[in-house]
Short mmCIF file of C-alpha atoms and ligand atoms in Angstrom, two decimals:
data_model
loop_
_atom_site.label_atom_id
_atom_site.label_comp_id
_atom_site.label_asym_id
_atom_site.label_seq_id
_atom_site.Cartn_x
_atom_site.Cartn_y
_atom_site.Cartn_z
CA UNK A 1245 17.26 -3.06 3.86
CA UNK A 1246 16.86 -1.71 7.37
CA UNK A 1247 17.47 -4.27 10.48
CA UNK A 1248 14.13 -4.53 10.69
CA UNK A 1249 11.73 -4.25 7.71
CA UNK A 1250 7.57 -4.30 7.77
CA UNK A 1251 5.68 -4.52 4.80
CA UNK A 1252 2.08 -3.94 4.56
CA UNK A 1253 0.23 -5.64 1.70
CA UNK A 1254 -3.03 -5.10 -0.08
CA UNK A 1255 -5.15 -7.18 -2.28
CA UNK A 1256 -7.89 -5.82 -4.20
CA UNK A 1257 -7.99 -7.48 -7.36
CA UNK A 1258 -10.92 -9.56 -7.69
CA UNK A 1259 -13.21 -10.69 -5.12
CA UNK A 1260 -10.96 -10.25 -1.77
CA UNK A 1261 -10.20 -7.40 0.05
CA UNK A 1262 -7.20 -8.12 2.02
CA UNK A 1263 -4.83 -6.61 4.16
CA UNK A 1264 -1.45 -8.14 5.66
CA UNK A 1265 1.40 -7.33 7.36
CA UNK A 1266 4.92 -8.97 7.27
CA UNK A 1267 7.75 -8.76 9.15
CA UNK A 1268 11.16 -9.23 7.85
CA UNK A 1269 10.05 -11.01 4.84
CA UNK A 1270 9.80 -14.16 7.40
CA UNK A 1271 7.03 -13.66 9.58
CA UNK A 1272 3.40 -12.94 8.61
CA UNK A 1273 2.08 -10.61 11.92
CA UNK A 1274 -1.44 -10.39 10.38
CA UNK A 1275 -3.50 -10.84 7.26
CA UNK A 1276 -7.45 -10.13 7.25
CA UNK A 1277 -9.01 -11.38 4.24
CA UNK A 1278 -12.68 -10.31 3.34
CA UNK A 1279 -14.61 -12.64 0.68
CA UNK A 1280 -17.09 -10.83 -1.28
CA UNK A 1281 -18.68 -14.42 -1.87
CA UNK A 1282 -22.29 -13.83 -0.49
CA UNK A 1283 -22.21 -10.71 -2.77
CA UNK A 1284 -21.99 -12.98 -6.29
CA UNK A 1285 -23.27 -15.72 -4.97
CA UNK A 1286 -26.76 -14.93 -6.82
CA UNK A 1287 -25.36 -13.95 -10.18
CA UNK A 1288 -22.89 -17.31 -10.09
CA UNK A 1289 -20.24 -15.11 -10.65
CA UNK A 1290 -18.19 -12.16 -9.77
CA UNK A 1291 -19.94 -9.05 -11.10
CA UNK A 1292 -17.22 -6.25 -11.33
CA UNK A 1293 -19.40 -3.15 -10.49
CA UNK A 1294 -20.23 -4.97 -6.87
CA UNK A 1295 -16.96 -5.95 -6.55
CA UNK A 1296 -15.60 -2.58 -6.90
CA UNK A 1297 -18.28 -0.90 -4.26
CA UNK A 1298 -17.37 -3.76 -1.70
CA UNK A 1299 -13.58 -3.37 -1.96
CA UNK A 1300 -14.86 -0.01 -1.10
CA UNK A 1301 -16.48 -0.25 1.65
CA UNK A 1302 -14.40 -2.54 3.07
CA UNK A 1303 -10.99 -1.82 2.44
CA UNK A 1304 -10.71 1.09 5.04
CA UNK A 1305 -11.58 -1.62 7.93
CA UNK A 1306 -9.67 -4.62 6.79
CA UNK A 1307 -6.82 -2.43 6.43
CA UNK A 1308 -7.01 -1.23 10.49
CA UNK A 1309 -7.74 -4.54 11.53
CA UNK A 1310 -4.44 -5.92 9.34
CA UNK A 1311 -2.19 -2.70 10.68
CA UNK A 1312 -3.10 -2.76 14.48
CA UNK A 1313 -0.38 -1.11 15.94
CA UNK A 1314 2.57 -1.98 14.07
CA UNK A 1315 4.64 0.10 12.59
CA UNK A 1316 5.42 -0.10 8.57
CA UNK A 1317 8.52 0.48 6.27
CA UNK A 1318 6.40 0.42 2.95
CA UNK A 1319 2.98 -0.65 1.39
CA UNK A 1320 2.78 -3.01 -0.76
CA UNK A 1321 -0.40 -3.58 -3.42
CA UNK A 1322 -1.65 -5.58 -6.07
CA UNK A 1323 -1.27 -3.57 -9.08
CA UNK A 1324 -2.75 -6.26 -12.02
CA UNK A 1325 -3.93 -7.81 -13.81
CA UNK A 1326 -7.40 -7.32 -11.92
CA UNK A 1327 -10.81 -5.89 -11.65
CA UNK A 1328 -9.63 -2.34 -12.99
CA UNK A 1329 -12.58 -0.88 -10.06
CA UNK A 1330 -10.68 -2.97 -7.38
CA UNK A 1331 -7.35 -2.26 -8.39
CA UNK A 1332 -8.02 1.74 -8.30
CA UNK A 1333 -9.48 0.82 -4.88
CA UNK A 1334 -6.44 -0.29 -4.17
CA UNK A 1335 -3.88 1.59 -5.35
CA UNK A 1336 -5.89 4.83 -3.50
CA UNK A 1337 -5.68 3.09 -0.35
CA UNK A 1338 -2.22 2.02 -0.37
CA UNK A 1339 -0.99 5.63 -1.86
CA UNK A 1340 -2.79 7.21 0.97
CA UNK A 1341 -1.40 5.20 3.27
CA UNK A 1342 2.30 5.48 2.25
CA UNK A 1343 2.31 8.99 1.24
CA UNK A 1344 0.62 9.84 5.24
CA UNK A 1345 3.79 7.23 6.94
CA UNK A 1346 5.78 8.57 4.46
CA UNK A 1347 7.26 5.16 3.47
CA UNK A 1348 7.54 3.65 -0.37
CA UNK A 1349 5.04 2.28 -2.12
CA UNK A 1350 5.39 -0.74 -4.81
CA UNK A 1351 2.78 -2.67 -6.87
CA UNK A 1352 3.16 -6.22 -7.47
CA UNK A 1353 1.91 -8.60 -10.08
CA UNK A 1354 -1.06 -10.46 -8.69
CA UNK A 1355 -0.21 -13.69 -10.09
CA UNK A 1356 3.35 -13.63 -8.62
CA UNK A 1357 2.24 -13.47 -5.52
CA UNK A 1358 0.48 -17.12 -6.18
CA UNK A 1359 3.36 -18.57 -6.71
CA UNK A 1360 5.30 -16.84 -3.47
CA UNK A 1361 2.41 -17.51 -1.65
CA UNK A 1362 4.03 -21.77 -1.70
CA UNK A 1363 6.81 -20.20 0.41
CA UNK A 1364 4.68 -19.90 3.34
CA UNK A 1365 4.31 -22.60 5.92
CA UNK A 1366 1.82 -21.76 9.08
CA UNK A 1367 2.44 -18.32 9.12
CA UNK A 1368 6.16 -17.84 8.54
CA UNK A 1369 8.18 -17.87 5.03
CA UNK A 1370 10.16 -21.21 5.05
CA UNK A 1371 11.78 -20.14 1.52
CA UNK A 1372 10.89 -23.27 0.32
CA UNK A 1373 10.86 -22.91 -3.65
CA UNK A 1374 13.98 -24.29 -5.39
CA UNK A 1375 14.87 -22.70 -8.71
CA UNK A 1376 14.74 -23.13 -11.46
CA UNK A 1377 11.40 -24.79 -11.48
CA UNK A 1378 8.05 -24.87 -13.84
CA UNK A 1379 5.03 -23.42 -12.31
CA UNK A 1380 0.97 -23.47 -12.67
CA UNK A 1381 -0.53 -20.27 -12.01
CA UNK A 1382 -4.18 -21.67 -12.01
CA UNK A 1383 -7.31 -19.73 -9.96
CA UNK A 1384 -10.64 -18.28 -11.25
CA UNK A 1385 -8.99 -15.98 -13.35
CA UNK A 1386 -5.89 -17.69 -15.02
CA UNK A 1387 -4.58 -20.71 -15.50
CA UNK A 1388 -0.83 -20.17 -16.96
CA UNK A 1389 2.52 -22.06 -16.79
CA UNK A 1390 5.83 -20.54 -16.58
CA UNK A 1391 9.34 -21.15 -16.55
CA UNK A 1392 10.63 -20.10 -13.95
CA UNK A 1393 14.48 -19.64 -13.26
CA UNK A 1394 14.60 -17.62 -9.97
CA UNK A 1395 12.19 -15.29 -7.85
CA UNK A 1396 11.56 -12.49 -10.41
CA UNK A 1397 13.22 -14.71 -13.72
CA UNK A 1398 10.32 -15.97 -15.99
CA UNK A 1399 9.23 -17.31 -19.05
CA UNK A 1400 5.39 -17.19 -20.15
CA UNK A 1401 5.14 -20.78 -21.23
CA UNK A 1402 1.46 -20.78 -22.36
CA UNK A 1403 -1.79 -19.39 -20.99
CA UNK A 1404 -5.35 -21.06 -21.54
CA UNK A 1405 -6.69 -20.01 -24.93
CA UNK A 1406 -10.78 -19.77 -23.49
CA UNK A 1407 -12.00 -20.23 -19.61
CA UNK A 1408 -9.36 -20.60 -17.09
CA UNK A 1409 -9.44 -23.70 -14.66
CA UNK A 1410 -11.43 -22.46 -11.96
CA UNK A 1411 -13.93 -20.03 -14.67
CA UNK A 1412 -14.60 -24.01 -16.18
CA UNK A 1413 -15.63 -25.57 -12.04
CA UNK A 1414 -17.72 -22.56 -11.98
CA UNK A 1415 -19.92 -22.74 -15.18
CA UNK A 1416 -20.07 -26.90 -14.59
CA UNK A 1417 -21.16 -26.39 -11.07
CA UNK A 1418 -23.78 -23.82 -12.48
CA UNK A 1419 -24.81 -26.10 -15.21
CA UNK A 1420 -25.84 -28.24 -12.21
CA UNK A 1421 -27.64 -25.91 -10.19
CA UNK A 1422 -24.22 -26.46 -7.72
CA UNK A 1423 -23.82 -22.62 -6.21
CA UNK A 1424 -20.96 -20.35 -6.68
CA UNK A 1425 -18.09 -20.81 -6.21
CA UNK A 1426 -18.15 -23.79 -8.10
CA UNK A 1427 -14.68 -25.39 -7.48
CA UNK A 1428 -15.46 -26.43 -4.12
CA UNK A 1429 -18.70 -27.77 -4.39
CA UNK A 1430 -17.88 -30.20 -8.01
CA UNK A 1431 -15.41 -31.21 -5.73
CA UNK A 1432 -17.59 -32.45 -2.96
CA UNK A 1433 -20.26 -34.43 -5.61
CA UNK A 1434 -17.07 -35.72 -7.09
CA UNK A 1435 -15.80 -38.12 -3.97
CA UNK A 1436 -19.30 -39.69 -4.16
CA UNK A 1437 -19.26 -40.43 -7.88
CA UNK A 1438 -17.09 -43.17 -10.40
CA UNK A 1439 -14.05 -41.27 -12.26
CA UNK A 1440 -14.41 -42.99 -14.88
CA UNK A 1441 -18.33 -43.11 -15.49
CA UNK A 1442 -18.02 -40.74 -18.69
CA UNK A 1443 -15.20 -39.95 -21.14
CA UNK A 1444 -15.01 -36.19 -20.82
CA UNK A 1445 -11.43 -34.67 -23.50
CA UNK A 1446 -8.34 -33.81 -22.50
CA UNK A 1447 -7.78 -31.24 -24.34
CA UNK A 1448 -3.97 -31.56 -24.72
CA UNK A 1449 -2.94 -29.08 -27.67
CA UNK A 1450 0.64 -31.01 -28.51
CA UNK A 1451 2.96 -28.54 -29.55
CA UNK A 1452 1.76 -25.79 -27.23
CA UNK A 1453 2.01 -24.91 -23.49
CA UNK A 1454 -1.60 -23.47 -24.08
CA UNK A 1455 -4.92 -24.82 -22.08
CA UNK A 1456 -8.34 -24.65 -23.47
CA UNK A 1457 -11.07 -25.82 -21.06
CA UNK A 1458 -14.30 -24.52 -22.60
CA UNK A 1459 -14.23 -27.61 -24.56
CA UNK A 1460 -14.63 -29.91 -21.36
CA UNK A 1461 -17.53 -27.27 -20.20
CA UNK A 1462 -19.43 -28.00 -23.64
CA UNK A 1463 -19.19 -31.68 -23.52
CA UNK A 1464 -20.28 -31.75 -19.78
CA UNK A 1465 -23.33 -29.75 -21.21
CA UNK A 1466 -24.17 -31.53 -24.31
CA UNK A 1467 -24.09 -34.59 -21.83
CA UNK A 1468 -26.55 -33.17 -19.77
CA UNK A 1469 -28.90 -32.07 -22.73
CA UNK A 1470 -28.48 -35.81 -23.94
CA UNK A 1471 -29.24 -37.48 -20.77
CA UNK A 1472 -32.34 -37.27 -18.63
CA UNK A 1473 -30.94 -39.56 -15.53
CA UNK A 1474 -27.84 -38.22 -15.48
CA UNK A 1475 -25.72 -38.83 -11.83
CA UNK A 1476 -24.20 -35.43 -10.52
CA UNK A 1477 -21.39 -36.93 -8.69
CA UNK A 1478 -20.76 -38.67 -11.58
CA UNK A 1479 -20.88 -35.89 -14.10
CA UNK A 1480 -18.58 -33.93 -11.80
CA UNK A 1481 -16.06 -37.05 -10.57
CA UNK A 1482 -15.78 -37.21 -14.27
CA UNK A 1483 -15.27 -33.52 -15.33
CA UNK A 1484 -13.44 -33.21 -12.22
CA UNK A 1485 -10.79 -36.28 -13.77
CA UNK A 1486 -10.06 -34.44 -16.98
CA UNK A 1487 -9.53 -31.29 -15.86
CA UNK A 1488 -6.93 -32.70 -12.97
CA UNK A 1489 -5.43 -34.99 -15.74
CA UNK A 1490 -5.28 -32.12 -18.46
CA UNK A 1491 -3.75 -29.59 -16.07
CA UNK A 1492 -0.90 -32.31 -14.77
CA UNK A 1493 -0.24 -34.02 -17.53
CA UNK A 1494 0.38 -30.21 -19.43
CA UNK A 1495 2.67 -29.37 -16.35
CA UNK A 1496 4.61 -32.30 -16.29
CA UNK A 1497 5.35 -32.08 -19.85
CA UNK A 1498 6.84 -28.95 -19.36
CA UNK A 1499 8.88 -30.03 -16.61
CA UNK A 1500 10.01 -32.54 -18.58
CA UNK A 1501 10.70 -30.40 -21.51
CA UNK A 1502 12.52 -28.07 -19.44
CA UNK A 1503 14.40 -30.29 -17.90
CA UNK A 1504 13.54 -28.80 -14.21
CA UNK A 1505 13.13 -30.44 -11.24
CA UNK A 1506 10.61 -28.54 -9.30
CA UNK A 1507 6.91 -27.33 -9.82
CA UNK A 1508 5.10 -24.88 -8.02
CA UNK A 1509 1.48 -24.49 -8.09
CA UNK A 1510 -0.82 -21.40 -6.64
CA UNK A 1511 -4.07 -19.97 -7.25
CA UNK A 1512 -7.49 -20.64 -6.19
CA UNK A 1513 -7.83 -23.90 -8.02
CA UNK A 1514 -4.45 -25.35 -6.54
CA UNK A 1515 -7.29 -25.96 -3.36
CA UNK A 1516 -8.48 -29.04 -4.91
CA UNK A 1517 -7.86 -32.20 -3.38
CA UNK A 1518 -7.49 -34.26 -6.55
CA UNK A 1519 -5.28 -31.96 -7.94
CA UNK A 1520 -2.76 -32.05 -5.51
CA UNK A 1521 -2.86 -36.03 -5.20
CA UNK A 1522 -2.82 -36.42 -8.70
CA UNK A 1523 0.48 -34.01 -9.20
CA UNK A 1524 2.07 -35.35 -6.05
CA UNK A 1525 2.09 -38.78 -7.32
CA UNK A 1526 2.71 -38.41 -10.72
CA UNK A 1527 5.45 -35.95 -10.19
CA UNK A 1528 7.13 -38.20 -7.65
CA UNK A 1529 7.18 -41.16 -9.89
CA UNK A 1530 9.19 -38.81 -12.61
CA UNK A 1531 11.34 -38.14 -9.64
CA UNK A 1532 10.12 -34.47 -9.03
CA UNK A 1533 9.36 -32.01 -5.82
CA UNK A 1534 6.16 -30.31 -6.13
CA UNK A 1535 5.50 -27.60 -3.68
CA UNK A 1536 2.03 -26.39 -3.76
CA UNK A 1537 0.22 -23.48 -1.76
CA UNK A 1538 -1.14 -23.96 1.88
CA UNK A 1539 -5.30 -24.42 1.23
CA UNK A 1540 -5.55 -20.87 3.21
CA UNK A 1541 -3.68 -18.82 1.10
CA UNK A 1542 -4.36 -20.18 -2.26
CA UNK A 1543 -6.91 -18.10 -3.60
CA UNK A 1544 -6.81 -14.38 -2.84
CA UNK A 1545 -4.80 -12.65 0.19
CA UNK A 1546 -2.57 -9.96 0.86
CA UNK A 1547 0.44 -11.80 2.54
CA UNK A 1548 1.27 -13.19 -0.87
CA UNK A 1549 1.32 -9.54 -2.04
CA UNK A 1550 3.61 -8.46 0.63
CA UNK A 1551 6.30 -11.14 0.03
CA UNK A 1552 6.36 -10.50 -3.37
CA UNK A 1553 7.15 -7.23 -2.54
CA UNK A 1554 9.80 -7.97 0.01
CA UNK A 1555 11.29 -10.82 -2.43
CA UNK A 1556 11.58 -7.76 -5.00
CA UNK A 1557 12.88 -4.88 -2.61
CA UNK A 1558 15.70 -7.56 -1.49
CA UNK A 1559 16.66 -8.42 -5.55
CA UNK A 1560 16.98 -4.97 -5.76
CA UNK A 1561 19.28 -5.03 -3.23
CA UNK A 1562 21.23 -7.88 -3.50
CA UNK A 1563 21.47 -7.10 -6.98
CA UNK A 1564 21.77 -3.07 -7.28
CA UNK A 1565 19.75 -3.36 -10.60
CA UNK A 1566 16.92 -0.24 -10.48
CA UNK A 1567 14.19 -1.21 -8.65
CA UNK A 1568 10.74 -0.58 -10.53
CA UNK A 1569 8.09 0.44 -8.85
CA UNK A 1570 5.33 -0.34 -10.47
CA UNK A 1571 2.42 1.47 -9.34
CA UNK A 1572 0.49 2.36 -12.51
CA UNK A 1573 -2.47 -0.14 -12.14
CA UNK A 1574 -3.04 -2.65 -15.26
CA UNK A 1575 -6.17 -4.62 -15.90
CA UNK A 1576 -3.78 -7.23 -17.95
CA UNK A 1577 -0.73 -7.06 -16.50
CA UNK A 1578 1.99 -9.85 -17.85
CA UNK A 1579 4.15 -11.26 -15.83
CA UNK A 1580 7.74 -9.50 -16.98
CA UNK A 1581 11.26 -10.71 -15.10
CA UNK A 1582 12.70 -7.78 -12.54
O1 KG4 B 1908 -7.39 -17.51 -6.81
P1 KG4 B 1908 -8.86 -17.30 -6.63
O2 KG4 B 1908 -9.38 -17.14 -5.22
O3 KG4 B 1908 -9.39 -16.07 -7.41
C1 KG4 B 1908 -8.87 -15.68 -8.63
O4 KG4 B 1908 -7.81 -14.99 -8.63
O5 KG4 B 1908 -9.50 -16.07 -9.62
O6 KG4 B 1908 -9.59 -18.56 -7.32
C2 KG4 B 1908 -10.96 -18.77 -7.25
C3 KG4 B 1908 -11.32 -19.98 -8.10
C4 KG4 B 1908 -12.82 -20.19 -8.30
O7 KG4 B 1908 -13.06 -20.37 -9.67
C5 KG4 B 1908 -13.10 -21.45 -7.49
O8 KG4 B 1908 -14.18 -22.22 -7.99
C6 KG4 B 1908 -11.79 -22.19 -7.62
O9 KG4 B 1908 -10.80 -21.19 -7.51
N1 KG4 B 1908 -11.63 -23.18 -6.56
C7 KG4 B 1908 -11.57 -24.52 -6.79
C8 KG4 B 1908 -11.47 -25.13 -5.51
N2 KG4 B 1908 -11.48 -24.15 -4.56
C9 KG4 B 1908 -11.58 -22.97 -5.22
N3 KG4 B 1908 -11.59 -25.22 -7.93
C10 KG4 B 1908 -11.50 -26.56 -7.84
N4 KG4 B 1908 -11.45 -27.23 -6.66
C11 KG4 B 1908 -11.42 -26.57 -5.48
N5 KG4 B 1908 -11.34 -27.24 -4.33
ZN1 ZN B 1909 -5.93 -14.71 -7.73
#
């Protein structure tokens, strides 16, 4: 790679339209992130058609306001799995864009930048994974844990089986009348509640490295059909509990299992306060690191996108394997090793 080397990322895949440019792998210059939140907010979810119109409308700005005057030695995008509207919003902007500065263009797997995104500290990549490590992919969208042996070496370990984590906050907080997104506001009503007022499962599935939350949603709803007085920051302190114990118990297991001595966690849901206490301590007294995300880039951005691409452009490199490009946009991308 050249002396000096810009990247310009783009994130389109869900329900952010970012833009981001970084310097040198090392030093994040900008990244503009649009939420389309007021958008869902009245369906309680993200609705895919009005997703794709906003990345849309959007993208053109967030993209100058990202790019000021700098100049760039590639575009980088978010290539799956996704929105398949947003993603084609994407990949047309970044295309555009490379093919008119004539640089290279790469697509990156979404959920690879969550887990890049822990390298970042205030701005600037501090590199601080350490390999080989387990790691809990867990937003809206997914909630997955991998093996993971170096930057661009993984094994799928399991994926959940229903709702992912943050899919299950959102239908609780809507079973409440809480408003989208959900995550945030359970988590409010939760420091006001007991943790242990009711005995929501844990659904741990022995024998697999699979999650299945919809079975937590149900028994938060049958609870609320049963009961008339029912306390909400008790209901979600509760719900709240099993879902943080499910998701570190599951993770620690399969650090355990695989004998590693790091976890990384990223994604929207990696946000939550309990979660990141609760895998902190636990992890610590089994004599593990854990790094998780910054709060501001754990759910959706475009700096996670471009240091995914830089991490891959420098394997490449370092490596002389072929480099693949991966620009074809895919809905349900898996995660595959470089
Ligand atoms: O990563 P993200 O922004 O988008 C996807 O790629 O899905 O994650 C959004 C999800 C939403 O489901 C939201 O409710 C959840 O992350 N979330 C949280 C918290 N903050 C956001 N869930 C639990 N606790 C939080 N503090
Ligand atoms: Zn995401």
């Amino acid at each position: 790679m050249k002396q000096s080397f810009t990247i310009l990322g783009i994130e389109s895949t869900c329900d952010e339209t970012s833009a981001a440019v970084l310097q040198d792998g090392k030093k994040l210059l900008s990244n503009v992130i649009y939420s389309q939140i007021d958008e869902h907010k009245k369906y309680h979810g993200v609705v895919p058609e009005l997703a794709s119109r906003a990345h849309a409308a959007k993208i053109a700005t967030v993209i100058s306001e990202a790019l000021q005057n700098y100049t760039i030695d590639c575009v980088a995008f978010a290539s799956g799995p996704g929105l398949p509207g947003g993603l084609m919003v994407g990949r047309v902007a970044a295309e555009t864009l490379a093919a008119y500065k004539q640089v290279p263009l790469i697509g990156v797997n979404h959920l690879e930048g969550h887990i890049f995104a822990c390298d970042f500290e205030n701005g600037e990549v501090k590199d601080r994974l350490r390999f080989p490590l387990v790691a809990l992919v867990v937003s809206g969208g997914h909630t997955e844990l991998w093996y993971v042996k170096n930057y661009g070496q993984y094994k799928v370990l399991g994926k959940t089986r229903d709702d992912a984590a943050g899919e299950a906050f959102d239908k609780v907080a809507r079973l409440l009348g809480l408003p989208y997104p959900g995550g945030p506001q359970v988590s409010a009503q939760a420091l006001k509640g007991r943790r242990d007022a009711i005995a929501f499962p844990r659904p741990l599935l022995p024998g697999t490295w699979e999650f299945s939350f919809s079975g937590i949603k149900t028994a938060v709803s049958y609870y609320l059909r049963d009961h008339q007085n029912f306390s909400i920051p008790d209901v979600c302190a509760s719900f709240e509990t099993a879902m943080v114990d499910t998701l570190v118990t599951k993770t620690l297991q399969a650090a355990k299992k695989y004998k590693v001595n790091y976890i990384a966690v990223g994604g929207g849901v990696a946000a939550n306060s309990l979660l990141r206490e609760t895998m902190q301590t636990r992890a610590k007294e089994q004599g593990k690191t854990v790094f998780f995300v910054e709060r501001k880039l754990s759910s959706d951005n475009a700096a996670m996108i471009a240091l995914a691409a830089y991490k891959k452009l420098e394997y490449a490199q370092q490596t002389g394997k072929p480099f693949q490009a991966n620009i074809d946009i895919d809905p349900n991308m898996k995660v595959r090793s470089w």
